[in-house]
Coordinates of C-alpha atoms in Angstrom, one line a residue:
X1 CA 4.4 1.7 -21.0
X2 CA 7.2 -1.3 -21.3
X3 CA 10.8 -1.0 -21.5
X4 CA 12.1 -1.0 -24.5
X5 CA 14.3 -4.1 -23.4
X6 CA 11.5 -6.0 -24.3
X7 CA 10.5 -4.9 -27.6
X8 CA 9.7 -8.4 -29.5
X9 CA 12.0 -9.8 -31.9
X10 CA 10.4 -10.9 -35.2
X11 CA 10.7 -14.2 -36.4
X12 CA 12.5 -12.8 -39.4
X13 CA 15.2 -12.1 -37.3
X14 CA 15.8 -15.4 -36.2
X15 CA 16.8 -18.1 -38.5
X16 CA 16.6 -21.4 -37.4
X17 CA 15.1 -22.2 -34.1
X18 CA 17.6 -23.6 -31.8
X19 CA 15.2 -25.5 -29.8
X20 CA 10.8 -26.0 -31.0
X21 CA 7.8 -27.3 -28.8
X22 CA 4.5 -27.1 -28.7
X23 CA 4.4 -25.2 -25.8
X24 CA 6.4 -23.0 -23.6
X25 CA 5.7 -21.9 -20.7
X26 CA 7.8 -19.3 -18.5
X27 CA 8.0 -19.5 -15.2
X28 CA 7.8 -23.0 -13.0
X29 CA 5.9 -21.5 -9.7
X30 CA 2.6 -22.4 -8.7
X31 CA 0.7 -21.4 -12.0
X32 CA 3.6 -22.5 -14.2
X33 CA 3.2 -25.9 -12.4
X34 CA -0.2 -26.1 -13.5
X35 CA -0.3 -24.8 -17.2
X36 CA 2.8 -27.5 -17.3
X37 CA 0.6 -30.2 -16.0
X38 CA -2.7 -29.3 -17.9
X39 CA -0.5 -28.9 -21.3
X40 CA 1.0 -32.5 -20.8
X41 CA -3.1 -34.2 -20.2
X42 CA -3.4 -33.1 -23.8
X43 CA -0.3 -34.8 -24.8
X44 CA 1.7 -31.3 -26.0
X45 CA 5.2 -31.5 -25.6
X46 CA 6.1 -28.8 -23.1
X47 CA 8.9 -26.9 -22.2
X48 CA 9.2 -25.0 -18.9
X49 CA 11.7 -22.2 -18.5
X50 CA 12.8 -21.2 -15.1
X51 CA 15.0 -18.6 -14.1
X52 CA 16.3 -19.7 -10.8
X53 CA 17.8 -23.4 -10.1
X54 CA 15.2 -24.8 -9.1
X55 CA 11.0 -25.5 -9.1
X56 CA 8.3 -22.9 -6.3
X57 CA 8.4 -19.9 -7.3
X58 CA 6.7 -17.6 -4.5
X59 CA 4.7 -19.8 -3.7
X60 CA 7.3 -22.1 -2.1
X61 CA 8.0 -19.4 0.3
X62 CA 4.3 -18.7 1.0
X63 CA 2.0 -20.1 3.9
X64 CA 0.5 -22.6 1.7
X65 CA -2.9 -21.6 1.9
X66 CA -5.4 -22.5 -0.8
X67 CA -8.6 -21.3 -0.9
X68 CA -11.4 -23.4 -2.2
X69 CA -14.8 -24.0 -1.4
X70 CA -18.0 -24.3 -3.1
X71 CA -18.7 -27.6 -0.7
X72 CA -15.1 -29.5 -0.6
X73 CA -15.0 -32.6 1.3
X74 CA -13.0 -31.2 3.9
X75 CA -15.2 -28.5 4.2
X76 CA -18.3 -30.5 4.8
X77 CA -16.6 -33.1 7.1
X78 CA -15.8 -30.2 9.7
X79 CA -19.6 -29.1 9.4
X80 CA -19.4 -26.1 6.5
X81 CA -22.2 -26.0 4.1
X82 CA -21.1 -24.2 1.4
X83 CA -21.8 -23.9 -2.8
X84 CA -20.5 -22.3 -5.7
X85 CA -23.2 -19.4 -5.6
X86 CA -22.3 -18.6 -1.5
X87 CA -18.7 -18.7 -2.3
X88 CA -18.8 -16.2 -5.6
X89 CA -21.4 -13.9 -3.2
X90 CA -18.5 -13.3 -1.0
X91 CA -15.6 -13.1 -3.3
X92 CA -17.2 -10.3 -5.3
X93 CA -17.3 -8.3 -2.0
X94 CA -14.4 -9.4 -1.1
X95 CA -12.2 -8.4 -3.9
X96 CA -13.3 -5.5 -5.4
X97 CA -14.0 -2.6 -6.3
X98 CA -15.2 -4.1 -9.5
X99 CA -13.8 -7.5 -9.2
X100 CA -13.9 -9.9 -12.1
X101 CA -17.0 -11.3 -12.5
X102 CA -16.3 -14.2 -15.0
X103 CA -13.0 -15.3 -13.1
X104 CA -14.9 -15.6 -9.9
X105 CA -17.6 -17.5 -11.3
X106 CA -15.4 -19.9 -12.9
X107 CA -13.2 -20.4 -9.8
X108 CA -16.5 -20.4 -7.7
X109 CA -17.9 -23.2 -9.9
X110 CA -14.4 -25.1 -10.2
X111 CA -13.1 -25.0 -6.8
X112 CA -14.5 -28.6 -5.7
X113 CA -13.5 -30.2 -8.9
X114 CA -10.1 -27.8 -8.5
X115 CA -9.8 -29.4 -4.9
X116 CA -9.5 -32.6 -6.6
X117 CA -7.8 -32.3 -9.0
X118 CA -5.1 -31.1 -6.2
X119 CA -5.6 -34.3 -4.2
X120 CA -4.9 -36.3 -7.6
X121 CA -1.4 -34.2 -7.5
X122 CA -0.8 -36.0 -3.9
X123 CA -2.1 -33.1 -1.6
X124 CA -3.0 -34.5 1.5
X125 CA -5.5 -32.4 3.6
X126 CA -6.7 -33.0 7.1
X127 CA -10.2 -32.9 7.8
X128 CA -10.3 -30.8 11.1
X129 CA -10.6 -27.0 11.3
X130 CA -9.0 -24.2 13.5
X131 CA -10.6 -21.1 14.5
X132 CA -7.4 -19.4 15.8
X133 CA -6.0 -18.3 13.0
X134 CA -6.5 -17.3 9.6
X135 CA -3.0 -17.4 8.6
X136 CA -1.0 -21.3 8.6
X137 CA -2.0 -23.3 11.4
X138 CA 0.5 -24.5 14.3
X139 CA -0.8 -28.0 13.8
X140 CA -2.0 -29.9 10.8
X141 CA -5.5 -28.5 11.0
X142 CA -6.7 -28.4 7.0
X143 CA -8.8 -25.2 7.0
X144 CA -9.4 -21.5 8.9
X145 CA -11.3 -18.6 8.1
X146 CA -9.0 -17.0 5.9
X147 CA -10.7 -13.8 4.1
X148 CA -12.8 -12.8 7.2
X149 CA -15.9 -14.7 5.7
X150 CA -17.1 -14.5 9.3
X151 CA -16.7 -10.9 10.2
X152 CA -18.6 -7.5 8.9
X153 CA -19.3 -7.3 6.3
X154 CA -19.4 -10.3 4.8
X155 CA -21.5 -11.9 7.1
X156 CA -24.6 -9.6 5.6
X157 CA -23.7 -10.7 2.0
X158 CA -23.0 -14.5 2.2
X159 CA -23.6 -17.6 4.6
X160 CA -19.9 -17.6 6.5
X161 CA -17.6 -20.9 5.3
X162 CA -14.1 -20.9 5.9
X163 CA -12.2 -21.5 2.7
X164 CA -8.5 -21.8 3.4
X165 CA -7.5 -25.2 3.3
X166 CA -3.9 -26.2 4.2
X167 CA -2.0 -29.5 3.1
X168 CA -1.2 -31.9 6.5
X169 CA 2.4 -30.6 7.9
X170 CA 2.5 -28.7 10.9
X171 CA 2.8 -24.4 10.2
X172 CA 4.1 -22.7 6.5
X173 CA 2.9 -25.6 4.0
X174 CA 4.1 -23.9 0.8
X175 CA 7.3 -25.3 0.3
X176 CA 5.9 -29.1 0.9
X177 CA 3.1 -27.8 -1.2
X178 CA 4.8 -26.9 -4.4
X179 CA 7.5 -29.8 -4.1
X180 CA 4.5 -32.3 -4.5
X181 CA 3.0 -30.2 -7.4
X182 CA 6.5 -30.0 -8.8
X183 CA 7.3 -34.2 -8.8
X184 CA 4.1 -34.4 -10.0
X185 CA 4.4 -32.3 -12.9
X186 CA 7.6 -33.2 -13.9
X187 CA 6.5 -37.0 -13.5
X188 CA 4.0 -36.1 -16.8
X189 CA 7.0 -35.4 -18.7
X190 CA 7.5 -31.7 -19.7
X191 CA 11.4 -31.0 -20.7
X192 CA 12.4 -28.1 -17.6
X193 CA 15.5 -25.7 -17.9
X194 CA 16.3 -24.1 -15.5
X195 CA 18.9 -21.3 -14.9
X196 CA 17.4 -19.5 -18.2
X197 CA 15.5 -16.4 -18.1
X198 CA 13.1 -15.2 -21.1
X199 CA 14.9 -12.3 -22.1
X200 CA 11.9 -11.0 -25.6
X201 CA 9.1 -12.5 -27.0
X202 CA 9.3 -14.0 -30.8
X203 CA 6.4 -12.7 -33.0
X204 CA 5.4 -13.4 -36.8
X205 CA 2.7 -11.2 -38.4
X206 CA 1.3 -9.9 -34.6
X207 CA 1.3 -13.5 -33.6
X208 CA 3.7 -14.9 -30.4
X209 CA 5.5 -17.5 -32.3
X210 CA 8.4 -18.2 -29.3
X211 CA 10.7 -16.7 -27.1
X212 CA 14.5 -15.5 -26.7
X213 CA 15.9 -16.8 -23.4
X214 CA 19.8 -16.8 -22.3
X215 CA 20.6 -19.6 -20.4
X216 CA 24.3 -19.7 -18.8
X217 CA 25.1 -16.5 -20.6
X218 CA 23.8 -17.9 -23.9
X219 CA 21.0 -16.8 -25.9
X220 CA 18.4 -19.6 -27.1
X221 CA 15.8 -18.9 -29.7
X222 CA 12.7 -21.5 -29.1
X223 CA 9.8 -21.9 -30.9
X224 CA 6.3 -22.3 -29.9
X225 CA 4.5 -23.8 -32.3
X226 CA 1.0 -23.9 -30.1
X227 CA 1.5 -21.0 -27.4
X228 CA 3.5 -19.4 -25.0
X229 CA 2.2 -19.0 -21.4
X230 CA 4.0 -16.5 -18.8
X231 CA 3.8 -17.5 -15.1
X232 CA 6.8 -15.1 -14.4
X233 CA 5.3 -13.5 -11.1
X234 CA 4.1 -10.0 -9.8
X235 CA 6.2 -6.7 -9.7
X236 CA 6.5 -6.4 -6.1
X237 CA 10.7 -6.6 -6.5
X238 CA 10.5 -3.7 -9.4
X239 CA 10.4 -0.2 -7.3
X240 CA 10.4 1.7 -10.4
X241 CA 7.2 -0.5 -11.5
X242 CA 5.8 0.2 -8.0
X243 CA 6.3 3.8 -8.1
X244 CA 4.7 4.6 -11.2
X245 CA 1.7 1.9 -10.9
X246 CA 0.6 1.1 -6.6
X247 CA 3.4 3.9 -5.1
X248 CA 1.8 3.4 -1.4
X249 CA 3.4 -0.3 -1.3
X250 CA 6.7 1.3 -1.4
X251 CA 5.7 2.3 2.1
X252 CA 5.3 -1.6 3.3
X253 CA 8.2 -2.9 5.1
X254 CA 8.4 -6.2 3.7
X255 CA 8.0 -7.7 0.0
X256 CA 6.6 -11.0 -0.3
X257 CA 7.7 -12.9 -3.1
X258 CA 10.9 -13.6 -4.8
X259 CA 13.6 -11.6 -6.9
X260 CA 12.1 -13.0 -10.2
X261 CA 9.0 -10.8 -9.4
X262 CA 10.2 -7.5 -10.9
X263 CA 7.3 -7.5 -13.9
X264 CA 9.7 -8.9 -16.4
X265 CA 6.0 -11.1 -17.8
X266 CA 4.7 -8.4 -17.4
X267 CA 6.3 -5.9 -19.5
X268 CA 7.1 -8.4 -22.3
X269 CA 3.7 -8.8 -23.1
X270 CA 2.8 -5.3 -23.1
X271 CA 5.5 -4.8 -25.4
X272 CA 3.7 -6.7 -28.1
X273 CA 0.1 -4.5 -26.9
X274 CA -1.4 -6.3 -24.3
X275 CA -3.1 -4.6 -21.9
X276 CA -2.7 -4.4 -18.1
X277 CA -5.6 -4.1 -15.0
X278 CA -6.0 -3.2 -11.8
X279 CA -1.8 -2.5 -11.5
X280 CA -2.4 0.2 -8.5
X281 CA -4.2 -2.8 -6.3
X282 CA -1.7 -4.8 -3.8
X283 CA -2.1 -7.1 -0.6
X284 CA -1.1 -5.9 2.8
X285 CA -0.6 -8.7 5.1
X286 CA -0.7 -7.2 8.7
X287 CA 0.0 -10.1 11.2
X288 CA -1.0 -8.9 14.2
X289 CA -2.8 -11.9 15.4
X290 CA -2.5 -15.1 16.3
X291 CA -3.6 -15.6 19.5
X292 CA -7.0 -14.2 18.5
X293 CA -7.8 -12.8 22.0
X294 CA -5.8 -9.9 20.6
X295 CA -8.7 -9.1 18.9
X296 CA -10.8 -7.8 21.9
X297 CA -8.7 -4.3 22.0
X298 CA -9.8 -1.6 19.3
X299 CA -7.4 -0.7 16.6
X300 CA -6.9 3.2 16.3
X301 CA -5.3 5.7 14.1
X302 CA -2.9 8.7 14.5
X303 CA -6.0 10.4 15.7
X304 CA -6.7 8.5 18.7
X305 CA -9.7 6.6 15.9
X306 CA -11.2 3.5 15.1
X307 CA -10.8 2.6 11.3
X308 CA -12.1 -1.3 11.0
X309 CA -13.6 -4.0 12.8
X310 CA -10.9 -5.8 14.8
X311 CA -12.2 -9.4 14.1
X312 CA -11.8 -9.1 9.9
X313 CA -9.3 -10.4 7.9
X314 CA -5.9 -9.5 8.6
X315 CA -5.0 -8.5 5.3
X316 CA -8.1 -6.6 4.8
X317 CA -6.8 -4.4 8.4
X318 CA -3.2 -4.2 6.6
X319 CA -4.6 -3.0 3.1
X320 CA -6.7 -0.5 5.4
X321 CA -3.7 0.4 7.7
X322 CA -1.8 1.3 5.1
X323 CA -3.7 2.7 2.0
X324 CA -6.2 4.4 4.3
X325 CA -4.1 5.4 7.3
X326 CA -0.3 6.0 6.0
X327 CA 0.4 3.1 8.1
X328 CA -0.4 5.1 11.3
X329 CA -2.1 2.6 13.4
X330 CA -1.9 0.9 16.9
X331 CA -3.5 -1.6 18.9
X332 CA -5.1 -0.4 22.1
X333 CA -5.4 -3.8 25.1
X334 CA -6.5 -4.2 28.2
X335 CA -5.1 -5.7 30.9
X336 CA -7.6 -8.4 30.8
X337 CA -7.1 -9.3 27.4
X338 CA -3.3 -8.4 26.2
X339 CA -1.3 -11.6 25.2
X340 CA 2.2 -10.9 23.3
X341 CA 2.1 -11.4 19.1
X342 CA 2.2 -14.9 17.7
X343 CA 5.6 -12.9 16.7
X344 CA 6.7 -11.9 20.1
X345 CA 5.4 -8.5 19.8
X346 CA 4.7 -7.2 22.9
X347 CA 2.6 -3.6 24.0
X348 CA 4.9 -0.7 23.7
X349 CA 3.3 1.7 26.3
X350 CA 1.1 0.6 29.4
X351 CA -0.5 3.5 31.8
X352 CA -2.2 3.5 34.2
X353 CA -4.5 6.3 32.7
X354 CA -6.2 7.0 29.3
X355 CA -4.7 10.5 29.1
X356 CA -1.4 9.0 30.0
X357 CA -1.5 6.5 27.2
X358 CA -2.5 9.0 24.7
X359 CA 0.2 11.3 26.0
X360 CA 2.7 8.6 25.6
X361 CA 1.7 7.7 21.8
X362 CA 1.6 11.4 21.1
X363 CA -2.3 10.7 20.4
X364 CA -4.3 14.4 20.7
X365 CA -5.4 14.9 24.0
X366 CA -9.1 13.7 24.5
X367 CA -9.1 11.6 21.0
X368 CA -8.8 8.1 22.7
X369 CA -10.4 9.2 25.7
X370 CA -13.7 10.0 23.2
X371 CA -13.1 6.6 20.7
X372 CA -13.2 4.5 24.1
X373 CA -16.2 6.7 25.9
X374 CA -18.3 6.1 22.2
X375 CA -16.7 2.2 22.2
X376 CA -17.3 1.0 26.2
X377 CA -20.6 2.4 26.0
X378 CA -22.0 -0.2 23.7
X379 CA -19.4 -2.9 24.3
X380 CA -21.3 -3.2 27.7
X381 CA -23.4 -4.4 26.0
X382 CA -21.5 -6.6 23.7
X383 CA -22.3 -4.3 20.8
X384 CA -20.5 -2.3 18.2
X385 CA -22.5 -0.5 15.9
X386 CA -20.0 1.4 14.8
X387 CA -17.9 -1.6 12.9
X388 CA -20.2 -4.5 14.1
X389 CA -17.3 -6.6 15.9
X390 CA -18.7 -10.0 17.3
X391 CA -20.0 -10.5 21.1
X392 CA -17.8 -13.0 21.7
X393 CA -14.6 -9.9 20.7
X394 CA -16.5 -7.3 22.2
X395 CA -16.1 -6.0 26.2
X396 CA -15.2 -2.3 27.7
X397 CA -11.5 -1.5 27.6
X398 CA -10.8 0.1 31.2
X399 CA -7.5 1.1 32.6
X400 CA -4.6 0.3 33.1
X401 CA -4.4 0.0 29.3
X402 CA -1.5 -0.9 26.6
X403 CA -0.8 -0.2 23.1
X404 CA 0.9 -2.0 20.5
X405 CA 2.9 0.4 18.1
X406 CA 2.0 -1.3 14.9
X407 CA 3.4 1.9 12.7
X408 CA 5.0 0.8 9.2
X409 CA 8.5 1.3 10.2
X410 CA 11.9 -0.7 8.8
X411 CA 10.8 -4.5 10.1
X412 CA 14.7 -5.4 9.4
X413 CA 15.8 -2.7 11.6
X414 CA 13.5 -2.9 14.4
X415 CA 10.2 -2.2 13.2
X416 CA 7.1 -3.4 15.1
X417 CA 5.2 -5.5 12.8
X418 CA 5.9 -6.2 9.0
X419 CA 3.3 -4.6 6.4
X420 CA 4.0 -7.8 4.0
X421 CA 3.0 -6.6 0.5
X422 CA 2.7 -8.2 -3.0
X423 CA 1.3 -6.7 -6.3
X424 CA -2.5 -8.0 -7.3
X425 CA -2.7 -6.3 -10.9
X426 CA -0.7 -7.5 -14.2
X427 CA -1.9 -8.9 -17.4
X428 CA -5.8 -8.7 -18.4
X429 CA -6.7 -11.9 -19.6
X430 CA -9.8 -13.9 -20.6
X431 CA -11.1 -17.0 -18.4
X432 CA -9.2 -19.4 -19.9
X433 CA -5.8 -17.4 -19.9
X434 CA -5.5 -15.1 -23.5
X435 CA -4.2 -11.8 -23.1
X436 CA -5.8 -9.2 -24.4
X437 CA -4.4 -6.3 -26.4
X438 CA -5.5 -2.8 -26.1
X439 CA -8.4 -3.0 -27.6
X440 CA -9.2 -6.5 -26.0
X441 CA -8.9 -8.9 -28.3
X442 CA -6.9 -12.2 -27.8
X443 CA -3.5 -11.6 -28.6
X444 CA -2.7 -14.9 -30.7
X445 CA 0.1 -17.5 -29.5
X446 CA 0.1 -15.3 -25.9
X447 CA -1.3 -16.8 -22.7
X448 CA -0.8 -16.1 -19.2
X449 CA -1.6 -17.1 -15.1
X450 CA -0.9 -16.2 -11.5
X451 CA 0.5 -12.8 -10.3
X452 CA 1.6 -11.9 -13.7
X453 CA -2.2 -11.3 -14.2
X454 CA -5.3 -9.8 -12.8
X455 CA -6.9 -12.9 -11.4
X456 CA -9.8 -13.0 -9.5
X457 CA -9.1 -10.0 -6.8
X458 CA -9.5 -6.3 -8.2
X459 CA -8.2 -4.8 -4.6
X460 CA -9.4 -7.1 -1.9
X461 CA -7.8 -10.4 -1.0
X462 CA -8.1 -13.3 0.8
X463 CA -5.5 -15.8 2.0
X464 CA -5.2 -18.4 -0.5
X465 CA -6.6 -16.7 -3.3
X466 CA -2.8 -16.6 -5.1
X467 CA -2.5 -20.2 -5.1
X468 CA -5.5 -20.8 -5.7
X469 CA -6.0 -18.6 -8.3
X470 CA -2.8 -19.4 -9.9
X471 CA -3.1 -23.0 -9.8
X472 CA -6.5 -23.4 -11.6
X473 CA -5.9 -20.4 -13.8
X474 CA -3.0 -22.0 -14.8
X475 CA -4.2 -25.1 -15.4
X476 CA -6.9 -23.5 -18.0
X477 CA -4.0 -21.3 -19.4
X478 CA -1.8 -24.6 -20.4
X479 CA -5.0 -26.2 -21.5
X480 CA -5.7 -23.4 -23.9
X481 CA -2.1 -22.8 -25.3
X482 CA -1.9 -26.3 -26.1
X483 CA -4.9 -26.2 -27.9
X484 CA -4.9 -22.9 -29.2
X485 CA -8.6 -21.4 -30.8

């Protein structure tokens, strides 16, 4: 349902137009960027609202990771062997329950002509690799492992390739990242104001002709005459949107994105009948490693149990952490193997004795004792065939031990470790950006990209996949509204 505030305003209300382009698109973030960009290569004359002063969007506050593959350059200079087929294997694992088939073949397909597109932009990658991590490097390392390609499942389903590729600055690259995209789109000439928010959407006959905006206090009517494309973000910064559509995120401790990602896109274009998917599904980013030797201790629930494979993805341990387990988790270390947090986390409890520890977490008695009985047993052996952790990870826990109190609690008032969350649903759109309307059909003069949709990840995620996903279905999105049918 969408708030009346955004009913659409029909074009017999309007009058004159104060201000007319070919197309407009809303929002100037990482998909915005690129519909701006791909609308300008087809010679439209484009107009970019923004809200805020200024160009980014999340995505200038993010890592920086894109994730490409399909057999980039950088990819095959640090030994990878990928292709389009490998990559879309692991992505439909990877982000479902039923993920979207014809998005992930497209982005599988497009990812190495995507890649360069981005190195036409100015993007600079360096051609080395870092197993460390599989969040933003320390150095200028251009790619990591960032899904858990290399980890159970996934390792069964498709040939392992890391995919996350980072820009050359040392650590976070988003901000660099979207200033280069930004010069470079507004170097192709689009008019940008910024400071104005789309308030409604302007429809004639069922058809999105424009959009109402108030810039500075002031309402401006603007006509599209080709299409209007929303790049306005998720709904992470709406509770009462995340209450009534993914409620366990209001359990995370910290939301990633900006104020401008309250569902405003969102709920405009649902108020002229599009439909929405997948708007219960949202990313859990659980930073528990760096150092990766972390990785070696077991990761147990309010019952003393394992719940995952310690080597996977981080955000596919934070989605299970707090979906699965009410955010009731801790990391269990040896001596041997504990390190503090990349974050300076350190292990809350050390004993001497396993039924200290578990007396000391307020674990059952005997549940810990019985995970690491089941656990050592095998890891002598370098095995788990409970959760199939790797060798190299894998060695018996034996006192004294530590735990890491990795509960959701209050990260801003002393929490132990943030559950960073963002929404993955929004509009349901075609390949090349129309929304579709209840009954799916392509709602005419109405396009859309990024977070405001439901890109390529049903559930699951992968570092990168935002950018990415936003930046080449944004570019097919500007394409398409500038050259509408």
């Amino acid at each position: 349902m969408s708030d009346p505030t955004f009913l659409p305003l029909e074009r017999s209300e309007v009058g004159s137009f104060d201000v007319e382009t070919d197309v407009v698109v809303v929002g100037f973030g990482a998909a915005g960027t690129a519909a701006a960009l791909e609308a300008r290569a087809t010679d439209a004359e484009v107009l970019v609202l923004e809200r805020a002063g200024g160009p980014g969007g999340a995505a200038a506050l993010a890592g920086g990771i894109i994730y490409l593959g399909g057999g980039t350059p950088v990819q095959k200079d640090c030994g990878f062997d990928d292709s389009a087929e490998n990559m879309a294997a692991y992505l439909m694992a990877a982000c479902g329950p039923q993920p979207d088939a014809a998005k992930i073949t497209a982005y599988a397909e497009g990812s190495v002509g995507h890649f360069e597109w981005l190195v036409a932009q100015g993007l600079v990658f360096e051609h080395s690799f870092s197993h460390e991590t599989q969040m933003e490097t320390v150095g200028t390392e251009g790619l990591v492992y960032s899904g858990g390609e290399d980890a159970w499942p996934f390792t069964e389903i498709a040939t392992p390739a890391p995919r996350g590729h980072l820009i050359q600055t040392p650590g976070s690259t988003g901000k660099l990242l979207m200033k280069t995209l930004t010069d470079s789109a507004l170097a192709s000439g689009p008019t940008v104001m910024f400071d104005t928010r789309v308030e409604r959407l302007i429809v004639d006959d069922q058809t999105v002709v424009g959009v109402l905006a108030r810039r500075h206090g002031d309402l401006v009517s603007i006509r599209a005459c080709t299409g209007v494309v929303i790049t306005a973000g998720g709904f992470i910064y709406n509770d009462d949107m995340v209450a009534r559509n993914a409620p366990t995120l209001l359990n995370a401790t910290w939301k990633v994105g900006t104020e401008a990602d309250d569902g405003r896109g969102i709920q405009m274009a649902q108020a002229v009948g599009a439909r929405v998917k997948n708007m219960h599904a949202g990313e859990v980013a659980f930073p528990v490693i760096p150092p990766r030797k972390l990785m070696e201790g077991i990761l147990v629930n309010a019952e003393g149990q394992r719940f995952i494979n310690e080597d996977t993805y981080n955000g596919r341990m934070g989605q299970a952490a707090l979906y699965d387990q009410g955010g009731e988790v801790f990391l269990i270390i040896d001596e041997a193997s504990y390190v503090p947090n990349w974050m300076g986390i350190q292990a809350t409890w050390v004993a001497e004795t396993i039924p200290e520890l578990e007396a000391e977490m307020g674990l059952p008695p005997g549940s810990l004792e019985a995970t690491l009985t089941v656990y050592n047993r095998h890891a002598a052996n370098g095995e788990d065939p409970v959760f199939h952790k790797i060798p190299e990870l894998t060695h018996p826990l034996e006192p004294p031990l530590g735990a890491f109190d990795l509960r959701a609690r209050d990260f801003s008032f002393g929490g132990s470790l943030p559950y960073a969350a963002f929404t993955l649903g929004g509009l349901d759109t075609t390949v090349s950006g129309e929304v579709l309307n209840l009954e799916g059909v392509a709602i005419p003069g109405l396009f859309a990209a990024g977070r405001t949709t439901s890109g390529v990840c049903a559930f699951g995620y992968a570092s990168g996949l935002s950018i990415g996903d936003s930046t080449y279905f944004g570019r097919l999105a500007g394409r398409a509204a500038a050259n509408p049918g």
